[in-house]
Short mmCIF file of C-alpha atoms in Angstrom, two decimals:
data_model
loop_
_atom_site.label_atom_id
_atom_site.label_comp_id
_atom_site.label_asym_id
_atom_site.label_seq_id
_atom_site.Cartn_x
_atom_site.Cartn_y
_atom_site.Cartn_z
CA MET Z 163 98.35 94.42 119.23
CA GLU Z 164 95.22 95.95 120.76
CA ILE Z 165 94.26 99.47 119.65
CA GLU Z 166 93.04 100.44 123.11
CA HIS Z 167 96.37 99.37 124.66
CA VAL Z 168 98.17 101.92 122.54
CA ARG Z 169 95.48 104.57 122.88
CA SER Z 170 95.33 104.38 126.67
CA ARG Z 171 99.09 104.76 126.96
CA PHE Z 172 99.01 107.67 124.52
CA ILE Z 173 96.41 109.50 126.63
CA LYS Z 174 98.48 108.85 129.75
CA HIS Z 175 101.60 110.46 128.37
CA PHE Z 176 100.25 113.36 126.33
CA ASP Z 177 97.26 115.67 126.48
CA GLY Z 178 94.36 113.25 126.90
CA THR Z 179 92.91 113.61 123.41
CA THR Z 180 92.97 110.86 120.81
CA GLY Z 181 94.66 110.67 117.44
CA TYR Z 182 94.61 108.35 114.47
CA ILE Z 183 95.70 104.72 114.62
CA TYR Z 184 97.96 103.18 111.97
CA ALA Z 185 99.63 99.79 111.69
CA SER Z 186 102.15 97.97 109.54
CA PRO Z 187 103.27 94.33 109.71
CA GLY Z 188 106.54 92.51 109.93
CA ARG Z 189 107.31 89.95 107.25
CA VAL Z 190 108.59 86.49 106.46
CA ASN Z 191 110.29 85.35 103.28
CA LEU Z 192 109.11 81.90 102.27
CA ILE Z 193 111.96 81.28 99.85
CA GLY Z 194 114.59 83.24 97.93
CA GLU Z 195 117.62 84.10 100.09
CA HIS Z 196 120.72 85.93 98.84
CA THR Z 197 118.99 86.32 95.51
CA ASP Z 198 118.26 90.04 95.86
CA TYR Z 199 121.74 91.38 95.14
CA ASN Z 200 122.05 88.87 92.31
CA GLY Z 201 119.14 90.37 90.39
CA GLY Z 202 116.81 87.50 91.27
CA PHE Z 203 113.48 87.09 93.04
CA VAL Z 204 112.38 87.15 96.66
CA PHE Z 205 109.05 85.83 97.92
CA PRO Z 206 107.91 87.59 101.10
CA GLY Z 207 104.58 88.02 102.83
CA ALA Z 208 103.34 90.29 105.58
CA VAL Z 209 102.51 88.62 108.90
CA ASP Z 210 100.02 89.11 111.70
CA LYS Z 211 102.63 90.73 113.95
CA GLY Z 212 103.70 94.32 113.55
CA ILE Z 213 103.78 97.88 114.82
CA ILE Z 214 100.75 99.94 115.79
CA ALA Z 215 100.92 103.68 116.45
CA GLU Z 216 98.64 106.51 117.45
CA ILE Z 217 99.51 109.85 115.85
CA LYS Z 218 98.01 113.30 116.43
CA PRO Z 219 99.21 116.56 114.87
CA ASN Z 220 100.12 118.94 117.71
CA GLY Z 221 100.32 122.30 115.93
CA THR Z 222 104.05 122.74 116.56
CA ASN Z 223 107.25 121.91 114.69
CA LYS Z 224 108.21 119.26 117.23
CA VAL Z 225 107.60 115.53 117.38
CA ARG Z 226 106.89 114.07 120.80
CA ALA Z 227 107.23 110.29 120.64
CA TYR Z 228 106.74 107.58 123.24
CA SER Z 229 107.82 103.95 122.89
CA ILE Z 230 105.37 101.94 124.95
CA ASP Z 231 107.50 98.80 124.91
CA LEU Z 232 110.69 100.59 125.97
CA LYS Z 233 108.89 103.06 128.28
CA ASP Z 234 110.97 105.81 126.72
CA LYS Z 235 109.90 109.29 125.58
CA ILE Z 236 111.70 111.77 123.34
CA GLU Z 237 111.11 115.11 121.63
CA PHE Z 238 112.86 116.29 118.46
CA GLY Z 239 112.54 118.87 115.70
CA LEU Z 240 112.11 118.23 112.00
CA ASN Z 241 115.29 119.79 110.60
CA GLU Z 242 118.33 117.76 109.62
CA GLU Z 243 120.33 119.03 112.60
CA ASP Z 244 117.62 117.79 114.98
CA LYS Z 245 118.48 114.09 114.49
CA PRO Z 246 118.00 112.34 117.84
CA ARG Z 247 120.65 110.15 119.41
CA THR Z 248 118.15 107.61 120.71
CA SER Z 249 118.31 104.63 118.34
CA TRP Z 250 114.58 103.90 118.06
CA ALA Z 251 113.76 107.58 117.47
CA LYS Z 252 116.09 107.70 114.46
CA TYR Z 253 113.59 105.58 112.52
CA ILE Z 254 110.72 108.03 113.08
CA PHE Z 255 112.94 111.05 112.48
CA GLY Z 256 114.35 109.48 109.32
CA VAL Z 257 110.89 108.83 107.92
CA CYS Z 258 109.90 112.44 108.64
CA ARG Z 259 112.99 113.72 106.83
CA GLU Z 260 112.54 111.40 103.85
CA MET Z 261 108.90 112.43 103.49
CA ILE Z 262 109.91 116.11 103.64
CA LYS Z 263 112.48 115.47 100.88
CA ARG Z 264 109.60 114.14 98.77
CA GLY Z 265 107.57 117.29 99.17
CA VAL Z 266 105.34 116.33 102.11
CA HIS Z 267 104.90 119.24 104.52
CA VAL Z 268 105.40 117.23 107.71
CA GLN Z 269 104.51 119.16 110.88
CA GLY Z 270 104.83 118.34 114.54
CA PHE Z 271 102.85 115.48 116.05
CA ASP Z 272 102.46 113.47 119.22
CA THR Z 273 102.75 109.72 118.91
CA ALA Z 274 102.93 106.52 120.90
CA PHE Z 275 103.69 103.12 119.42
CA ALA Z 276 104.06 99.50 120.39
CA GLY Z 277 104.73 96.24 118.60
CA ASP Z 278 104.59 92.48 118.82
CA VAL Z 279 107.21 91.65 116.18
CA PRO Z 280 109.80 89.53 118.00
CA LEU Z 281 113.13 91.34 117.97
CA GLY Z 282 116.02 89.45 116.41
CA ALA Z 283 113.80 86.83 114.78
CA GLY Z 284 114.17 88.14 111.25
CA MET Z 285 110.64 89.51 110.88
CA SER Z 286 111.79 93.09 110.28
CA SER Z 287 110.38 95.13 113.13
CA SER Z 288 112.31 98.16 111.86
CA ALA Z 289 110.61 98.01 108.45
CA ALA Z 290 107.23 97.73 110.19
CA LEU Z 291 108.02 100.86 112.22
CA GLU Z 292 109.15 102.81 109.16
CA SER Z 293 106.16 101.74 107.09
CA THR Z 294 103.70 102.70 109.82
CA TYR Z 295 104.96 106.26 109.99
CA ALA Z 296 105.48 106.65 106.23
CA PHE Z 297 101.89 105.55 105.60
CA ALA Z 298 100.56 107.79 108.37
CA LEU Z 299 102.48 110.93 107.42
CA ASN Z 300 101.48 110.50 103.78
CA GLU Z 301 97.82 110.63 104.81
CA LEU Z 302 98.05 113.23 107.58
CA PHE Z 303 100.30 115.73 105.84
CA GLY Z 304 100.65 114.62 102.20
CA ASP Z 305 97.10 114.07 100.94
CA ASN Z 306 98.24 110.54 100.02
CA LYS Z 307 100.27 111.90 97.11
CA ILE Z 308 103.17 109.47 97.65
CA ASP Z 309 102.51 106.08 96.03
CA LYS Z 310 103.02 102.82 97.88
CA PHE Z 311 106.28 101.92 96.17
CA GLU Z 312 107.76 105.29 97.13
CA LEU Z 313 106.59 104.71 100.73
CA ALA Z 314 108.64 101.50 100.76
CA LYS Z 315 111.60 103.47 99.42
CA VAL Z 316 111.13 106.00 102.23
CA GLY Z 317 111.71 103.19 104.73
CA GLN Z 318 114.72 101.92 102.83
CA ALA Z 319 116.20 105.43 102.59
CA THR Z 320 115.65 105.88 106.33
CA GLU Z 321 117.81 102.82 106.96
CA HIS Z 322 120.50 104.07 104.56
CA ASN Z 323 120.61 107.71 105.61
CA TYR Z 324 119.64 107.80 109.29
CA VAL Z 325 120.23 104.33 110.74
CA GLY Z 326 123.34 103.31 108.80
CA VAL Z 327 122.09 100.00 107.40
CA ASN Z 328 122.55 99.48 103.64
CA CYS Z 329 119.50 97.23 103.24
CA GLY Z 330 117.55 96.19 100.19
CA ILE Z 331 113.89 97.04 99.72
CA MET Z 332 112.25 93.65 100.41
CA ASP Z 333 111.34 94.26 104.06
CA GLN Z 334 109.69 97.63 103.54
CA PHE Z 335 108.07 96.44 100.31
CA ALA Z 336 106.46 93.46 102.04
CA SER Z 337 105.28 95.61 104.95
CA VAL Z 338 103.58 98.15 102.67
CA PHE Z 339 102.26 95.79 99.97
CA GLY Z 340 101.27 92.82 102.14
CA LYS Z 341 97.98 91.10 101.35
CA ALA Z 342 96.18 88.51 103.48
CA GLY Z 343 96.28 85.08 101.88
CA SER Z 344 99.00 86.01 99.39
CA LEU Z 345 102.76 86.04 99.06
CA ILE Z 346 104.50 88.51 96.77
CA ARG Z 347 107.11 87.64 94.18
CA LEU Z 348 109.33 90.68 93.83
CA ASP Z 349 111.72 90.89 90.90
CA CYS Z 350 114.75 92.56 92.48
CA ARG Z 351 116.04 93.76 89.12
CA SER Z 352 112.93 95.33 87.59
CA LEU Z 353 110.99 95.80 90.87
CA GLU Z 354 107.95 94.26 89.19
CA TYR Z 355 105.83 92.18 91.54
CA GLN Z 356 103.04 89.63 91.46
CA TYR Z 357 100.78 88.16 94.15
CA PHE Z 358 100.49 84.39 94.53
CA PRO Z 359 97.90 82.58 96.67
CA PHE Z 360 99.08 81.29 100.03
CA ASP Z 361 96.25 79.80 102.01
CA PRO Z 362 97.56 76.47 103.26
CA GLN Z 363 94.45 74.78 104.63
CA GLY Z 364 95.54 71.99 106.96
CA TYR Z 365 99.01 73.48 107.46
CA ARG Z 366 100.52 76.00 109.83
CA LEU Z 367 103.41 78.36 109.21
CA VAL Z 368 105.68 78.55 112.25
CA LEU Z 369 109.07 80.06 113.01
CA VAL Z 370 111.39 78.33 115.44
CA ASP Z 371 113.93 80.80 116.80
CA SER Z 372 117.36 79.38 117.55
CA VAL Z 373 118.01 82.37 119.85
CA VAL Z 374 121.36 82.73 118.14
CA LYS Z 375 121.95 86.42 117.48
CA HIS Z 376 120.47 87.20 114.09
CA GLU Z 377 123.03 89.26 112.24
CA LEU Z 378 124.80 89.20 108.93
CA ALA Z 379 128.46 89.06 109.79
CA SER Z 380 129.52 91.83 107.44
CA SER Z 381 132.78 90.26 106.33
CA ALA Z 382 131.11 86.90 105.59
CA TYR Z 383 128.27 88.60 103.71
CA ASN Z 384 130.64 90.72 101.66
CA LYS Z 385 132.78 87.71 100.83
CA ARG Z 386 129.80 85.80 99.46
CA ARG Z 387 128.65 88.76 97.46
CA GLN Z 388 132.16 89.06 96.01
CA SER Z 389 132.09 85.38 95.04
CA CYS Z 390 128.96 85.98 92.98
CA GLU Z 391 130.49 89.03 91.32
CA ASN Z 392 133.67 87.10 90.52
CA VAL Z 393 131.71 84.44 88.66
CA VAL Z 394 129.63 87.00 86.76
CA ALA Z 395 132.82 88.76 85.65
CA GLU Z 396 134.27 85.50 84.36
CA ILE Z 397 131.08 84.52 82.53
CA GLN Z 398 130.85 87.97 80.94
CA LYS Z 399 134.02 87.18 78.98
CA LYS Z 400 132.02 84.64 76.96
CA HIS Z 401 128.52 86.05 77.48
CA PRO Z 402 128.69 89.87 77.53
CA HIS Z 403 124.95 90.26 78.09
CA VAL Z 404 125.18 88.77 81.59
CA GLU Z 405 124.65 91.37 84.31
CA PHE Z 406 123.77 89.28 87.37
CA LEU Z 407 123.72 85.61 88.34
CA ARG Z 408 120.01 85.94 87.48
CA ASP Z 409 121.14 85.83 83.83
CA VAL Z 410 123.34 82.76 84.27
CA THR Z 411 122.26 79.20 83.45
CA MET Z 412 123.87 76.11 84.92
CA PRO Z 413 125.53 75.23 81.58
CA MET Z 414 127.07 78.71 81.53
CA LEU Z 415 128.37 78.20 85.06
CA GLU Z 416 129.86 74.84 84.07
CA GLU Z 417 131.73 76.55 81.23
CA VAL Z 418 133.78 78.56 83.73
CA LYS Z 419 134.05 75.95 86.47
CA ASN Z 420 137.78 75.53 85.88
CA ASP Z 421 138.34 79.30 85.66
CA VAL Z 422 136.95 80.21 89.08
CA CYS Z 423 137.80 78.93 92.54
CA ALA Z 424 135.76 76.09 94.00
CA GLU Z 425 134.22 78.34 96.62
CA ASP Z 426 133.00 80.92 94.07
CA TYR Z 427 131.55 78.13 91.93
CA MET Z 428 129.72 76.64 94.92
CA ARG Z 429 128.26 79.99 96.02
CA SER Z 430 127.04 80.75 92.52
CA LYS Z 431 125.53 77.30 92.08
CA TYR Z 432 123.40 77.90 95.16
CA VAL Z 433 122.16 81.27 93.92
CA ILE Z 434 121.26 80.05 90.41
CA GLU Z 435 119.35 77.13 91.86
CA GLU Z 436 117.66 79.32 94.46
CA ILE Z 437 116.38 81.75 91.85
CA GLN Z 438 114.78 78.81 90.03
CA ARG Z 439 113.34 77.47 93.29
CA VAL Z 440 111.38 80.70 93.80
CA LEU Z 441 109.79 80.25 90.37
CA ASP Z 442 109.07 76.59 91.09
CA VAL Z 443 107.35 77.46 94.38
CA CYS Z 444 105.20 80.07 92.63
CA ASP Z 445 104.10 77.47 90.09
CA ALA Z 446 103.33 75.01 92.89
CA LEU Z 447 101.24 77.52 94.84
CA GLU Z 448 99.10 78.29 91.81
CA VAL Z 449 97.90 74.68 91.85
CA GLY Z 450 97.85 74.33 95.65
CA ASP Z 451 100.80 71.91 95.72
CA TYR Z 452 102.20 72.52 99.20
CA GLU Z 453 104.23 69.31 99.19
CA THR Z 454 106.41 70.69 96.39
CA VAL Z 455 106.66 73.99 98.27
CA GLY Z 456 107.97 72.09 101.28
CA GLN Z 457 110.45 70.09 99.22
CA LYS Z 458 111.89 73.31 97.78
CA MET Z 459 112.23 74.76 101.29
CA TYR Z 460 114.35 71.78 102.33
CA GLU Z 461 116.46 72.19 99.19
CA THR Z 462 117.04 75.83 100.08
CA HIS Z 463 118.19 74.93 103.56
CA TYR Z 464 120.60 72.35 102.20
CA GLY Z 465 122.01 74.88 99.76
CA MET Z 466 122.37 77.60 102.38
CA SER Z 467 124.05 75.18 104.75
CA LYS Z 468 126.35 73.25 102.39
CA PHE Z 469 126.96 75.58 99.42
CA TYR Z 470 126.47 79.11 100.68
CA GLU Z 471 127.55 78.17 104.21
CA VAL Z 472 125.44 80.68 106.10
CA SER Z 473 123.64 78.28 108.42
CA CYS Z 474 124.91 77.24 111.85
CA GLU Z 475 124.80 74.17 114.06
CA GLU Z 476 121.59 75.24 115.81
CA LEU Z 477 119.69 75.90 112.59
CA ASP Z 478 120.85 72.66 110.99
CA PHE Z 479 119.73 70.84 114.13
CA LEU Z 480 116.24 72.39 113.94
CA ASN Z 481 116.03 71.50 110.26
CA ASP Z 482 116.93 67.89 111.04
CA ILE Z 483 114.27 67.72 113.77
CA ALA Z 484 111.71 68.98 111.27
CA LYS Z 485 112.63 66.20 108.85
CA GLU Z 486 112.42 63.57 111.56
CA CYS Z 487 108.95 64.80 112.55
CA GLY Z 488 107.65 64.71 108.97
CA VAL Z 489 107.36 68.49 108.65
CA THR Z 490 106.42 69.37 105.06
CA GLY Z 491 109.02 72.11 104.64
CA SER Z 492 111.73 73.73 106.73
CA ARG Z 493 114.66 76.05 106.13
CA VAL Z 494 116.75 78.79 107.66
CA MET Z 495 115.01 82.12 107.07
CA GLY Z 496 116.91 85.30 106.33
CA GLY Z 497 120.53 85.94 105.59
CA GLY Z 498 121.74 83.25 107.95
CA PHE Z 499 124.30 83.27 110.77
CA GLY Z 500 121.53 82.71 113.30
CA GLY Z 501 117.84 83.50 113.64
CA CYS Z 502 114.91 81.23 112.80
CA THR Z 503 113.85 78.33 110.72
CA ILE Z 504 110.55 78.80 108.88
CA ASN Z 505 108.44 75.65 108.84
CA LEU Z 506 105.36 74.51 106.93
CA VAL Z 507 103.73 71.99 109.25
CA LYS Z 508 100.61 69.86 108.87
CA ASP Z 509 98.13 70.58 111.61
CA GLU Z 510 98.21 67.03 112.96
CA LEU Z 511 102.01 67.08 113.30
CA TYR Z 512 102.32 70.52 114.87
CA ASP Z 513 102.16 69.65 118.58
CA ASP Z 514 104.58 66.75 118.25
CA PHE Z 515 107.05 68.81 116.20
CA ILE Z 516 107.08 71.75 118.60
CA ALA Z 517 107.45 69.52 121.67
CA LYS Z 518 110.32 67.54 120.14
CA ALA Z 519 112.03 70.66 118.81
CA LYS Z 520 111.93 72.30 122.23
CA ASP Z 521 113.02 69.21 124.16
CA ALA Z 522 115.81 68.13 121.82
CA PHE Z 523 117.13 71.65 121.31
CA THR Z 524 117.15 72.38 125.03
CA ALA Z 525 118.90 69.10 125.78
CA LYS Z 526 121.62 69.82 123.23
CA PHE Z 527 122.14 73.58 123.58
CA GLY Z 528 121.00 74.31 127.12
CA ARG Z 529 118.28 76.79 126.20
CA SER Z 530 114.81 76.57 124.74
CA PRO Z 531 114.02 77.88 121.26
CA LYS Z 532 111.22 80.40 120.85
CA VAL Z 533 108.22 79.56 118.69
CA TYR Z 534 106.15 82.03 116.66
CA ASP Z 535 103.08 81.03 114.69
CA VAL Z 536 102.49 83.42 111.82
CA VAL Z 537 99.60 84.07 109.46
CA ILE Z 538 100.02 85.91 106.16
CA SER Z 539 98.23 89.22 106.57
CA ASP Z 540 97.57 92.69 105.16
CA GLY Z 541 100.13 95.49 104.81
CA SER Z 542 100.18 99.10 106.03
CA ARG Z 543 96.76 100.49 106.89
CA LYS Z 544 94.76 102.94 108.98
CA LEU Z 545 92.83 101.30 111.80
CA ALA Z 546 90.91 104.17 113.37
#
């Protein structure tokens, strides 16, 4: 996203003077799905697509905001009763309110923003928007007194309290903490994190979007979460220290196989194996073993499709095409029920894979998938 594109539109719609430019990225998660609420690990990275905003204090108690992409402008106050009805504005308002709750004396400002995070592709455009404004307001009005982890929590709290989405912290965390050339292993129980090198020379990271609506069907999500909790409750009878599936070994799961339903056993098996796969991928990246990384990605897809049952026909089809084309690694990315596959592709196979994926998918489903190349990039920052 070009700075001058945002700046020129800002000048057009406000008073002609310039402000400060901030940006935050979207994210991908290389591996580690449905592990977060089981106390496990996720493994995200920031990408080279995100939100960029120009912000200028205006000396009032009002925010005047313009969405360049939606060509929509709104003004709102900073008190709780001033919550706007416009959906995109709730994110900015929510960040303002959450920063105020943390002692930042947020005042009125003019702002325009735009983004190139594809909507519905599972790259978390909303987290990028929240992180941009949290980072900016912390500098402009808070003397940078809020630490980065709390900035991520500001975004999460915005979702909970002003948007109505009970999300985890991974998306905002990755957007704030992103680092070029590195993925981040986040321990969802302790919130400890560690960077691991991700600089796949000779490979490309590409998302293939099935164009199936990317949403977690709430009843299906809740049912799977309940399955995991059922198994933990049963295991706790013999192993009281167990708090999450993170604490469960496969031998412990086998002990209760006859005491839980087949579906609960299958769901839990996937999660236990997925938590270990994240650790295996981290080990592989430390020695530059991208073939093992790819193998684990395929294993994750199989588990999400056959054991956790959150894939769909389109995503399984794209995964099969990747295998046929010799792609190093491929899997459904995100919670499932639509969205993208994330693929680790050797440079020399890239063109053939994309052409075959588009042609075969279009022939079968009557529409072309979208393709997004991504590069692991830096997190929230000031640009100018």
